[in-house]
Short mmCIF file of C-alpha atoms in Angstrom, two decimals:
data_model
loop_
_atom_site.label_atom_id
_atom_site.label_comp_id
_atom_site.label_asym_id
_atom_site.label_seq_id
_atom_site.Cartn_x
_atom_site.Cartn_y
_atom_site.Cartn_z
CA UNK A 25 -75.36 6.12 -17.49
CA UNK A 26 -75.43 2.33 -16.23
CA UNK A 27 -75.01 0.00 -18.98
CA UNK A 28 -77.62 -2.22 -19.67
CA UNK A 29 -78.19 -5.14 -21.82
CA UNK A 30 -76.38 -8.75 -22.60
CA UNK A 31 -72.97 -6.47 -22.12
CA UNK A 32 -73.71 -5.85 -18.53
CA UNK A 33 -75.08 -9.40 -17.38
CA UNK A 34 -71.52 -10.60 -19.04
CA UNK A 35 -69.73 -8.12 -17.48
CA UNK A 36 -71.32 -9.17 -13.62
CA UNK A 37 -71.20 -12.24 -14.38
CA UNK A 38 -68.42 -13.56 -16.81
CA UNK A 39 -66.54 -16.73 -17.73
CA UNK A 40 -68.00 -19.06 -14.86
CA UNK A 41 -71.73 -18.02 -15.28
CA UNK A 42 -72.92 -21.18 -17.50
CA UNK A 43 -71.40 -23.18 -14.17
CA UNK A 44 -72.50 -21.60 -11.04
CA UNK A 45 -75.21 -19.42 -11.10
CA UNK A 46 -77.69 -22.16 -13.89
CA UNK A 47 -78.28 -24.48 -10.91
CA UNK A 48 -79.44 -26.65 -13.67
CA UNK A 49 -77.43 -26.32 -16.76
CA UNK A 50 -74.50 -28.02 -15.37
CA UNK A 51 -75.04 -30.31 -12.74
CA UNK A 52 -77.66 -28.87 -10.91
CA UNK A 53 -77.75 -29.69 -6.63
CA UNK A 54 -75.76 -32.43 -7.60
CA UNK A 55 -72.23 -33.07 -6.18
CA UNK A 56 -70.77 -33.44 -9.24
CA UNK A 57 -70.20 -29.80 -10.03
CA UNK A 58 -69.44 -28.32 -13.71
CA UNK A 59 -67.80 -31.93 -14.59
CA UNK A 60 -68.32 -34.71 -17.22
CA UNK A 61 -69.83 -38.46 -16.97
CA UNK A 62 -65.90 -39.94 -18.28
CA UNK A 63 -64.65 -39.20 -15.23
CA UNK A 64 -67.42 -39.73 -12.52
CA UNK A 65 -65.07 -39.88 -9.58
CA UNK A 66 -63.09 -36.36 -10.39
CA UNK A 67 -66.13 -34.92 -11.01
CA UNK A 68 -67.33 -35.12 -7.29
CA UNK A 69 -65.90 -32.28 -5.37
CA UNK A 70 -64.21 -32.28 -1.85
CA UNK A 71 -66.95 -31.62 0.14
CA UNK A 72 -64.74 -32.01 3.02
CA UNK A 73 -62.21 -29.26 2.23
CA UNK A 74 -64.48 -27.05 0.70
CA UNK A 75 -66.83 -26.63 3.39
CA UNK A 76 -63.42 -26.35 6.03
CA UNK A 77 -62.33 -23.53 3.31
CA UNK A 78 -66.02 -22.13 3.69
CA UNK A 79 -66.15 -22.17 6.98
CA UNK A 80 -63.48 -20.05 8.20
CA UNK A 81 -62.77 -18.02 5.75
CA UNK A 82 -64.20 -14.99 5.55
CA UNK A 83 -66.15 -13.55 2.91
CA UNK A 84 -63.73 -12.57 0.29
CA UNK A 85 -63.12 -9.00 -1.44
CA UNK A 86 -63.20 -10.41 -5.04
CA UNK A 87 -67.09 -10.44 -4.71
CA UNK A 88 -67.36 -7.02 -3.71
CA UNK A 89 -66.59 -5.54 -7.23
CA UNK A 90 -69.44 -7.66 -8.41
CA UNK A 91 -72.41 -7.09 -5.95
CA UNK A 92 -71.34 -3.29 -6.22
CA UNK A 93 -71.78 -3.63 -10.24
CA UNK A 94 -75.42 -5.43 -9.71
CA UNK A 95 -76.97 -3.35 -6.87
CA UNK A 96 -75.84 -0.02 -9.46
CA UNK A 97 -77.82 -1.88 -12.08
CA UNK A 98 -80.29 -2.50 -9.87
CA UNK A 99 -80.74 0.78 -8.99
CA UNK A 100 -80.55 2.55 -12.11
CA UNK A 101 -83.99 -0.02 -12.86
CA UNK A 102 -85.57 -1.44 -9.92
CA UNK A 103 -88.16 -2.79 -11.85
CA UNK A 104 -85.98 -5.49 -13.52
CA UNK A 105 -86.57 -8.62 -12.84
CA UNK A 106 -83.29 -9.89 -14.51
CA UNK A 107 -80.94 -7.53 -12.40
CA UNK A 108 -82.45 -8.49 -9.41
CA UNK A 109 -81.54 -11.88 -10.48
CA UNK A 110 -77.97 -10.89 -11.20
CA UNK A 111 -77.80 -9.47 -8.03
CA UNK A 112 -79.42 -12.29 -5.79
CA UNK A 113 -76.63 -15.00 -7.65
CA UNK A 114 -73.78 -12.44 -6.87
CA UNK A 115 -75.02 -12.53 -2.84
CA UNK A 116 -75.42 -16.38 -3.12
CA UNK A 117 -71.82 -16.49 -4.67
CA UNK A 118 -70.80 -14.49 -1.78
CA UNK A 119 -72.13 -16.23 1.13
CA UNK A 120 -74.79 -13.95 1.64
CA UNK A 121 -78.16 -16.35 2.09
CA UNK A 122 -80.39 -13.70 3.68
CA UNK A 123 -79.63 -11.36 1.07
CA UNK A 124 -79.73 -13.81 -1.59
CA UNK A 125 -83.42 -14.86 -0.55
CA UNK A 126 -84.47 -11.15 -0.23
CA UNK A 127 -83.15 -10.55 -3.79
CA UNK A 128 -84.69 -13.35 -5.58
CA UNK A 129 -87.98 -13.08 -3.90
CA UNK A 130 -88.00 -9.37 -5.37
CA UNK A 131 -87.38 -11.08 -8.73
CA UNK A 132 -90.37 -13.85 -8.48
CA UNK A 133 -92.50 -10.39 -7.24
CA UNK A 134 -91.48 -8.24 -10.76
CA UNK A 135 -92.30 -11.35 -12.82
CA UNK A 136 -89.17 -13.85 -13.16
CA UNK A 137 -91.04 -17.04 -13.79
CA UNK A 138 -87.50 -19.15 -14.68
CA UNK A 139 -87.29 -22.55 -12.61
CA UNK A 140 -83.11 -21.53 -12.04
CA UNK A 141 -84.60 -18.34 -10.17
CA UNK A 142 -87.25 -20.14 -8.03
CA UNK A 143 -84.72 -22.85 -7.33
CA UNK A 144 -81.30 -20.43 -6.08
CA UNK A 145 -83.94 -19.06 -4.24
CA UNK A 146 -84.88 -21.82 -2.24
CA UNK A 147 -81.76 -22.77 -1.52
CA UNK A 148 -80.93 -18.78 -0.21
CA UNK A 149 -84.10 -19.47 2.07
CA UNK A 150 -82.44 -23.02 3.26
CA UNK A 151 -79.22 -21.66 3.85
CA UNK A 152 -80.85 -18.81 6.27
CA UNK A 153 -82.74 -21.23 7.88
CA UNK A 154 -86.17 -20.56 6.59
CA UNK A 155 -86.73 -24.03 5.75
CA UNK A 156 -90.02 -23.95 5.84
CA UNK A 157 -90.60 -20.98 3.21
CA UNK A 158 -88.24 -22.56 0.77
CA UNK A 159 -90.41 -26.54 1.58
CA UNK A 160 -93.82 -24.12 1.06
CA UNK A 161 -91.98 -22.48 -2.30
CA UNK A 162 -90.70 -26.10 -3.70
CA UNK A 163 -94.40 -27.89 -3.10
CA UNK A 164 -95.82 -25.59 -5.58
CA UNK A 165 -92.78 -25.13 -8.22
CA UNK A 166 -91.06 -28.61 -7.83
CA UNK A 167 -93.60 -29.91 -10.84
CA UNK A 168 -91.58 -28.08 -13.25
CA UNK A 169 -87.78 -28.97 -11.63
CA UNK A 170 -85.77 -30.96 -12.75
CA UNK A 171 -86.67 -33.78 -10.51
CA UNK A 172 -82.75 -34.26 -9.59
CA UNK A 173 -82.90 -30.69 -8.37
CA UNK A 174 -86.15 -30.98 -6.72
CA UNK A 175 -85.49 -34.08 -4.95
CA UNK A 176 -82.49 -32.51 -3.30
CA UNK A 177 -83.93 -29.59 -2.68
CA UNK A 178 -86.54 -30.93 -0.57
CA UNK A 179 -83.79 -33.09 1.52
CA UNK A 180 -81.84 -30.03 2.28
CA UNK A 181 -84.56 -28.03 3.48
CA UNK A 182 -85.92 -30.91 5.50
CA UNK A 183 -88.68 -33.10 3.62
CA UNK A 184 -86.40 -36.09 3.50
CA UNK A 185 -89.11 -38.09 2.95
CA UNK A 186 -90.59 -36.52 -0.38
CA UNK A 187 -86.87 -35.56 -1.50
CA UNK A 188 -86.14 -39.78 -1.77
CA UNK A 189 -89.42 -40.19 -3.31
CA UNK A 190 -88.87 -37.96 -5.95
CA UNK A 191 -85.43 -39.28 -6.70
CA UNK A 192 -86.37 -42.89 -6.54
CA UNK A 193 -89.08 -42.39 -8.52
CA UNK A 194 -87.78 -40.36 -11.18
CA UNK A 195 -84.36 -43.30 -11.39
CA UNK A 196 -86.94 -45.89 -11.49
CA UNK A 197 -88.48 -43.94 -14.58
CA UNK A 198 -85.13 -44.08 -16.56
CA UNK A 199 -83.30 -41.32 -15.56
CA UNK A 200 -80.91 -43.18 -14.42
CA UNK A 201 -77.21 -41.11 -14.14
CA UNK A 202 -74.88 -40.61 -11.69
CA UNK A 203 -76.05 -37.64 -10.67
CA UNK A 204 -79.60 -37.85 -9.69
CA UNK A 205 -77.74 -41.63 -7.90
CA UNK A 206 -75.23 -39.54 -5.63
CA UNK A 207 -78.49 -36.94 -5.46
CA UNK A 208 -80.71 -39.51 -3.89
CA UNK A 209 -77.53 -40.95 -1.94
CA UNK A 210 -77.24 -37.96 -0.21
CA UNK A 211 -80.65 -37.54 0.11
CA UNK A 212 -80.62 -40.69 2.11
CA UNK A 213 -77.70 -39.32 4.34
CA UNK A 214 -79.43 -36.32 5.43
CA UNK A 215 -82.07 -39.11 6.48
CA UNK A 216 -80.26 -41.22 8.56
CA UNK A 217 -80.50 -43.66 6.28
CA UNK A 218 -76.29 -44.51 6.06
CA UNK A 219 -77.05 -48.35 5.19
CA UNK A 220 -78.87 -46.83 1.74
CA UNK A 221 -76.96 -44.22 0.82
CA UNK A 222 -73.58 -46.28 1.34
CA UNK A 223 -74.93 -48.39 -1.33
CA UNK A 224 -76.48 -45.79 -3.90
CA UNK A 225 -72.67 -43.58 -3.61
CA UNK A 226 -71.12 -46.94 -3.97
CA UNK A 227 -72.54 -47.10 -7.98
CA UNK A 228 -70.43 -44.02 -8.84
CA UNK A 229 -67.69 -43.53 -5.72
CA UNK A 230 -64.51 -46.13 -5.65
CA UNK A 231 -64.38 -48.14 -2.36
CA UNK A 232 -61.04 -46.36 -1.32
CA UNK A 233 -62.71 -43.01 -1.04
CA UNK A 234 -66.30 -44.14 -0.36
CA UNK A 235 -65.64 -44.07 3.27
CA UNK A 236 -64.14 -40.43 3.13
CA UNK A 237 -67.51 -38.98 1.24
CA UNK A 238 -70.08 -40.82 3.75
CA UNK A 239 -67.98 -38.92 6.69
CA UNK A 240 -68.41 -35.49 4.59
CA UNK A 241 -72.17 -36.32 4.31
CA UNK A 242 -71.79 -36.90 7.67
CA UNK A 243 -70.76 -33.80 8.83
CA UNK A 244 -73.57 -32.05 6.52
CA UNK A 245 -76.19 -34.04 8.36
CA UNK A 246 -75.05 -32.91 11.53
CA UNK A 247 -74.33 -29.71 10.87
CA UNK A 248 -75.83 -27.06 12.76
CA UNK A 249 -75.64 -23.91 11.01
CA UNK A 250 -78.34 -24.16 7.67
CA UNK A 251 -75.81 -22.67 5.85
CA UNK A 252 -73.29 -25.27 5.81
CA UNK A 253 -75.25 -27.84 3.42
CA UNK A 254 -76.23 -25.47 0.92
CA UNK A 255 -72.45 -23.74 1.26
CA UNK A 256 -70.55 -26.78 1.01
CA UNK A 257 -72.75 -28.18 -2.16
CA UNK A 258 -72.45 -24.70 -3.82
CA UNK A 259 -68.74 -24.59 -2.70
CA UNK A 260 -69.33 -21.03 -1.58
CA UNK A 261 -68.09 -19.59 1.47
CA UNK A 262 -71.23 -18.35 4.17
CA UNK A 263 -70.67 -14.90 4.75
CA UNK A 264 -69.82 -13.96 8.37
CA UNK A 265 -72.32 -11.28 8.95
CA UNK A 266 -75.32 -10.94 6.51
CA UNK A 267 -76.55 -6.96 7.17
CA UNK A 268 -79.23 -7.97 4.19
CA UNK A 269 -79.84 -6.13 0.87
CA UNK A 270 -79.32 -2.71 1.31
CA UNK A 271 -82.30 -0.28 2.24
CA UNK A 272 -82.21 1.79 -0.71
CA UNK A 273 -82.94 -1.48 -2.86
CA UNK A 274 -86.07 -2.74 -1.16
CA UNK A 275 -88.71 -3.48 -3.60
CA UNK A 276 -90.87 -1.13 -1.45
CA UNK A 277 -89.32 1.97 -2.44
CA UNK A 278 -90.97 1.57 -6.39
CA UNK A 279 -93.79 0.21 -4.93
CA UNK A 280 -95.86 3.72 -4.93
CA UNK A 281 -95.37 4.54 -8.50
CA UNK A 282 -96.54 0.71 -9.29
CA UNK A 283 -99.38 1.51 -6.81
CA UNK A 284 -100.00 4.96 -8.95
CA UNK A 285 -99.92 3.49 -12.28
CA UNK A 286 -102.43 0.91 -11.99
CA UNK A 287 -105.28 2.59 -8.91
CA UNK A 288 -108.56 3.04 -10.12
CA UNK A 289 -109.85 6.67 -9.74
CA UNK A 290 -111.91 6.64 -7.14
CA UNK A 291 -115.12 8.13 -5.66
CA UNK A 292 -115.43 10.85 -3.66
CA UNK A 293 -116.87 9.17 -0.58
CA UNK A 294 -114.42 6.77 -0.97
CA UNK A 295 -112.89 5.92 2.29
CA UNK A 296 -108.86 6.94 3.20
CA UNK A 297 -106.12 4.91 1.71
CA UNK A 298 -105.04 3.98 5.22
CA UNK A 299 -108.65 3.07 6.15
CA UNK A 300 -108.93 1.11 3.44
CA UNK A 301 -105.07 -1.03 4.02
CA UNK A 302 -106.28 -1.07 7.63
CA UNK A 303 -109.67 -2.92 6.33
CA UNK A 304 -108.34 -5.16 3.28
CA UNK A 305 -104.78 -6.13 4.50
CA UNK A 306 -104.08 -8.59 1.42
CA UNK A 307 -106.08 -6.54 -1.45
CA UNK A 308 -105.40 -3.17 -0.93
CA UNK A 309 -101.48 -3.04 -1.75
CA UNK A 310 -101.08 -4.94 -4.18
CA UNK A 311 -99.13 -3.83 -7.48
CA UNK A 312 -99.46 -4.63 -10.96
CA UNK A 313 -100.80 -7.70 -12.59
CA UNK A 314 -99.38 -11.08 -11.16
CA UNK A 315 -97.54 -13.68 -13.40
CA UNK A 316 -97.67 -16.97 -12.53
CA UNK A 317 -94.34 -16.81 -10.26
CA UNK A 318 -95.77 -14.15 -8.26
CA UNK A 319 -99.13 -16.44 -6.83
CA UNK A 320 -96.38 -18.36 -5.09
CA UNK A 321 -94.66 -15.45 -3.25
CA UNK A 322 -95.72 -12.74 -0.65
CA UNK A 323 -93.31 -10.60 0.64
CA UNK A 324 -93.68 -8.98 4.21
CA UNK A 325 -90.90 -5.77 3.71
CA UNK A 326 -89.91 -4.88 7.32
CA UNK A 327 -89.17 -1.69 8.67
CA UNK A 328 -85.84 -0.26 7.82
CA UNK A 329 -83.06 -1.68 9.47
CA UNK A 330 -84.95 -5.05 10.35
CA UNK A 331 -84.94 -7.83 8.50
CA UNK A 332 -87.07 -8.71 5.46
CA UNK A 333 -88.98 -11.92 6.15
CA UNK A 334 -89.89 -13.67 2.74
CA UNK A 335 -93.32 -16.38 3.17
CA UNK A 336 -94.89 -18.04 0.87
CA UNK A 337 -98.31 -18.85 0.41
CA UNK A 338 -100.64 -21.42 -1.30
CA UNK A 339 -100.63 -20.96 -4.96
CA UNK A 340 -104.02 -19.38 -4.96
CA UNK A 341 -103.28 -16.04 -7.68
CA UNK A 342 -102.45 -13.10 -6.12
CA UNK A 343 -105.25 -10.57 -5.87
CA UNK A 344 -104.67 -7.75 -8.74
CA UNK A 345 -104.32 -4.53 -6.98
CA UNK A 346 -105.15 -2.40 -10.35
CA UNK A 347 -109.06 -2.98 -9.14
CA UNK A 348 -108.90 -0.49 -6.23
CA UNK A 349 -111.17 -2.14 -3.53
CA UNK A 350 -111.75 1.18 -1.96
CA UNK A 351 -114.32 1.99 -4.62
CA UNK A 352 -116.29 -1.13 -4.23
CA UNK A 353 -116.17 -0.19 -0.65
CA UNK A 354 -117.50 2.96 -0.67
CA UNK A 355 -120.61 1.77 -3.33
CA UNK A 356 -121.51 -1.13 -0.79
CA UNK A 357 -121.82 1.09 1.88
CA UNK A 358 -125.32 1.03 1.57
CA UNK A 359 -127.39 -2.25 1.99
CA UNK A 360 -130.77 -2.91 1.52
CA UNK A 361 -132.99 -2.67 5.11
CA UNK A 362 -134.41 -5.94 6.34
CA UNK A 363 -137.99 -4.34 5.63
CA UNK A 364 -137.00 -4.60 1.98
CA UNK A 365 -136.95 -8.35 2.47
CA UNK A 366 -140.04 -10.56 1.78
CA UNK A 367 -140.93 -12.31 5.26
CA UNK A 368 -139.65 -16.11 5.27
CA UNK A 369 -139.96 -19.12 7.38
CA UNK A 370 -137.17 -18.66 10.11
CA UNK A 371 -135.54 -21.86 9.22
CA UNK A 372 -134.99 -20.17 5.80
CA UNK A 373 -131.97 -18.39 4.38
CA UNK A 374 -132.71 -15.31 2.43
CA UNK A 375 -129.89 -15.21 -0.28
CA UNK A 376 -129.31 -11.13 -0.27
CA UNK A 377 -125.41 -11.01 -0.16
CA UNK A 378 -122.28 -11.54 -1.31
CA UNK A 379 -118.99 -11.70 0.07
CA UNK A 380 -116.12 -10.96 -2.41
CA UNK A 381 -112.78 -12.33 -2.22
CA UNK A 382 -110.83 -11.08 -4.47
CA UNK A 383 -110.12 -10.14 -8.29
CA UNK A 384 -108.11 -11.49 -10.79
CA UNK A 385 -106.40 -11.37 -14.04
CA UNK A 386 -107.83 -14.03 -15.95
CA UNK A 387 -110.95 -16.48 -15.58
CA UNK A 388 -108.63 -19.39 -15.04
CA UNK A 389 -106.76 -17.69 -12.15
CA UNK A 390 -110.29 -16.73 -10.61
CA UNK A 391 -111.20 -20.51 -10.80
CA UNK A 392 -107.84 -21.93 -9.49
CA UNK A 393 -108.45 -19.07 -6.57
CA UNK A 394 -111.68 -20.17 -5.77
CA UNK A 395 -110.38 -23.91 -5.06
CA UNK A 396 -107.54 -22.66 -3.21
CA UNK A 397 -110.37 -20.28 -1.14
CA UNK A 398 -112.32 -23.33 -0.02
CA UNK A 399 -109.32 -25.09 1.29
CA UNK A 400 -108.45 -22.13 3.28
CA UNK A 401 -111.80 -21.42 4.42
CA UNK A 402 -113.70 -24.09 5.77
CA UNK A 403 -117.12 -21.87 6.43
CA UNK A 404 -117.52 -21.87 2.66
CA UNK A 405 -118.67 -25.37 2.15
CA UNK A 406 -121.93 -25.14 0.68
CA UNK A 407 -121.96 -21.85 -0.55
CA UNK A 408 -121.65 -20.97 -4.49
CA UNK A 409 -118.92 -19.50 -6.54
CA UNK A 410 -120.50 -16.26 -7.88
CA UNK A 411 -117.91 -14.91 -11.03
CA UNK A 412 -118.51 -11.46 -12.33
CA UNK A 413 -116.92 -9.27 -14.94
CA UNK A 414 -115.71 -6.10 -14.76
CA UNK A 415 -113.86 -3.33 -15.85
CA UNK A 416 -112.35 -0.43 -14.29
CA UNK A 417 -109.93 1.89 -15.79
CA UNK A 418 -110.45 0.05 -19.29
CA UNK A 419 -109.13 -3.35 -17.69
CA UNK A 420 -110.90 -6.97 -17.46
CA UNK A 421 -110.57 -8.40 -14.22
CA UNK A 422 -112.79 -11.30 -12.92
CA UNK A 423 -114.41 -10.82 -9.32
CA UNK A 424 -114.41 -14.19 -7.25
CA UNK A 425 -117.45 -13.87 -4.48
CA UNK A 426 -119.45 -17.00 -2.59
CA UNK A 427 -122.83 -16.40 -2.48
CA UNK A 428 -125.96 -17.89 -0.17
CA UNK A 429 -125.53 -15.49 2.43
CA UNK A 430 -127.66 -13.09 3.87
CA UNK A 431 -127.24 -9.77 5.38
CA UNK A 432 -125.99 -10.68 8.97
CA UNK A 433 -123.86 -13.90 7.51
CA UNK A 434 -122.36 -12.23 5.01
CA UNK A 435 -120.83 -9.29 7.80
CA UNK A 436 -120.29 -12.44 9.95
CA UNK A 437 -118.37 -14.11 7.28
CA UNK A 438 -116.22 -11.29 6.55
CA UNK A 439 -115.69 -10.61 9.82
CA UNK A 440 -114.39 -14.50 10.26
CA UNK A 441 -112.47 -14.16 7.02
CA UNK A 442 -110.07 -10.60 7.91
CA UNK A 443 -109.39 -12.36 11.48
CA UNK A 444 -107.67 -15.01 9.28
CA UNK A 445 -105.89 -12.02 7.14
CA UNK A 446 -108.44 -13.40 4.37
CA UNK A 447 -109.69 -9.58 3.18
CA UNK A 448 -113.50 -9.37 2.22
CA UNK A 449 -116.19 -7.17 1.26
CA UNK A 450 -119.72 -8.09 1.75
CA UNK A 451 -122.63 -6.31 -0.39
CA UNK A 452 -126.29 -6.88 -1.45
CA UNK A 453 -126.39 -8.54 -4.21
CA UNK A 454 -128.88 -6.38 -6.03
CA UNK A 455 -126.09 -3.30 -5.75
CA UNK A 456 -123.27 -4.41 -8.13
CA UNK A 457 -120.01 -3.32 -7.24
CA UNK A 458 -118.48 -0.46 -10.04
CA UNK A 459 -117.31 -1.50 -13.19
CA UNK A 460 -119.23 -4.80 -13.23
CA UNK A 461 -120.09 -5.88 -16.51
CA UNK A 462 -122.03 -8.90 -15.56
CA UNK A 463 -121.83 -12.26 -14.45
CA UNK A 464 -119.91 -15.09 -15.53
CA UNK A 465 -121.09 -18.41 -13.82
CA UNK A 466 -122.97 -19.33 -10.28
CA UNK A 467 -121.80 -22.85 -9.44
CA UNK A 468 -121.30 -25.19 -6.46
CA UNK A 469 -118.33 -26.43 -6.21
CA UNK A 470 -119.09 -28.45 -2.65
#
């Protein structure tokens, strides 16, 4: 049997865990490694040689042992979060970005909320040149960075811009050392900006050798492989060929027992589950509960033997999949005929409908989502947040819906809504959807 516990994450990862895998408990993105303030200059690692090491070399045997040891943990409990942290640092150690990103994306999914997780995995997404994802990942998780690590961060994977703001401002706040300096000094380099970071590495790097570090951050600016930055501060060497994390560790392959332990019985007109995935795209796969990590991440798990693309949305929380939506389909099937409605003036909207977004975990999440909805959505300016209770399969989840629609707006709306991936249901509101318990608040929050 695979051994578990504090005994196994020493044993994958021993003496030199404290300095390379916490991004943040030694020195962070900074250049100046595992090393001390007495001896600033010693600290600072050869960028030069490390990255010529890094770069053709090829990816060594002594990590094999250790990504062999992690994916077997892995395996043995695919449902850990920790072990499929262990296992993302041991394909970052080895070179192995694409892996690395697929790995710690699994762990944000199964609830690893730590900062050092989020922040290894944007730089696994910057060093296999899905800048973007890791920018989209850092917007909404920098807050809680250290702001030398988050400054950098944002530099490397191409925000320049906010990456010297957040250095400059966070120096000009007192934390003033020479690592967030030679942070923001490189930041500056991967700028353009030589005349400014020549004189920030100049606080901490003796003339002799200053000239010798601006032509490493040189080559790091210019480099045109994504992997090189992130390899060279990391002093790791990029793997060669990346074949990604093996099939038989794809987060999709637990997914149907998640799926099984949290569905909602349903009815028996209840539509198909395919019917249902086909109509609700982002509500009807869904697993357990989200944390807070998981509103950040989506992962799109392609087919085997192709790539796994990792995006990342706005932080709006992640629509809980223990609320199957395939019941509150097949109740809302039938809406109320437009005899049933009292004549009006033409120019008058007759509030029958709702269109329900989503459910969610807490009220607070509900709320956030709801803000993050209108952003997204445009066509819901002017119409109400509608917050119900319910419970299905002795659970509390909170129903987010906009209401002021009638019949034909509210099948308009929806319509709009899944051609933007947005899933939707619309129903009359005088048929509440199963399991509602009542509502919560109407308010308009345009």
């Amino acid at each position: 049997m695979f051994q578990s516990g504090p005994s196994l994450m020493n044993r994958l990862f021993p003496a030199k865990t404290s300095c390379h895998l916490a991004l943040t408990a030694c020195a962070g993105l900074a250049l100046i490694g595992c090393t001390t303030p007495e001896k600033p200059d010693s600290g600072i690692r050869s960028a030069g040689a490390s990255a010529h090491k890094a770069e053709t070399q090829p990816t060594g045997s002594k990590h094999d042992k250790t990504i062999r040891q992690a994916e077997s943990a892995v395996q043995s409990d695919p449902r850990n979060p920790t072990y499929r942290a262990a296992l993302g640092s041991a394909y970052l150690d080895a070179g192995r970005f694409a892996s690395a990103a697929t790995t710690f994306n699994d762990a944000v999914l199964l609830g690893d909320r730590s900062e050092h997780t989020a922040l290894q995995l944007a730089l696994a997404l910057i060093g296999s040149d899905q800048k973007q994802a890791a920018a989209d990942l850092l917007d909404h998780r920098a807050g809680s960075m250290a702001p030398a690590d988050a400054g950098l961060a944002f530099a490397l994977a191409g925000d320049t811009r906010r990456g010297i703001a957040i250095l400059s401002v966070a120096i000009r706040s007192g934390d003033n050392t020479m690592r967030i300096r030679q942070n923001l000094a490189l930041a500056y380099a991967l700028a353009g900006q030589w005349r400014e970071a020549r004189a920030m590495a100049a606080q901490d790097i003796p003339p002799a050798k200053l000239g010798d570090r601006m032509e490493q951050w040189a080559q790091m600016a210019m480099a045109k492989k994504a992997a090189i930055p992130v390899a060279r501060l990391l002093n790791i060497t990029p793997a060669g060929q990346d074949s990604g994390q093996p099939a038989r560790l794809a987060l999709n392959t637990v997914a149907p027992a998640m799926l099984a332990q949290a569905a909602a019985p349903l009815p028996a007109t209840s539509l198909s589950a395919g019917a249902a995935a086909a109509e609700l795209p982002p509500l009807a796969l869904n697993t357990a509960a989200p944390t807070e990590s998981q509103h950040y991440a989506r992962r799109s798990i392609a087919p085997s033997g192709q790539r796994t693309s990792i995006s990342f949305v706005a932080p709006a929380p992640g629509p809980v999949g223990s609320e199957d939506m395939e019941a509150q389909l097949a109740s809302a099937t039938s809406l109320p005929s437009p005899a049933a409605i009292a004549p009006q003036p033409p120019h008058r909207l007759v509030e029958t409908h709702l269109v329900q977004l989503g459910s969610f975990a807490s009220e607070q999440d509900a709320r956030r989502a709801w803000t993050i909805y209108q952003s997204k959505l445009p066509s819901l300016d002017g119409h109400r947040l509608i917050l119900t209770r319910a419970r299905v399969k002795g659970r509390i989840f909170w129903r987010v819906a906009a209401g002021g629609f009638d019949k034909a707006k509210a099948i308009s709306a929806c319509a709009a809504f899944k051609r933007t991936g947005q899933g939707c249901l619309a129903y009359a509101s005088s048929k509440p959807l199963p399991g509602t318990l009542g509502p919560v608040t109407q308010m308009a929050l345009r």
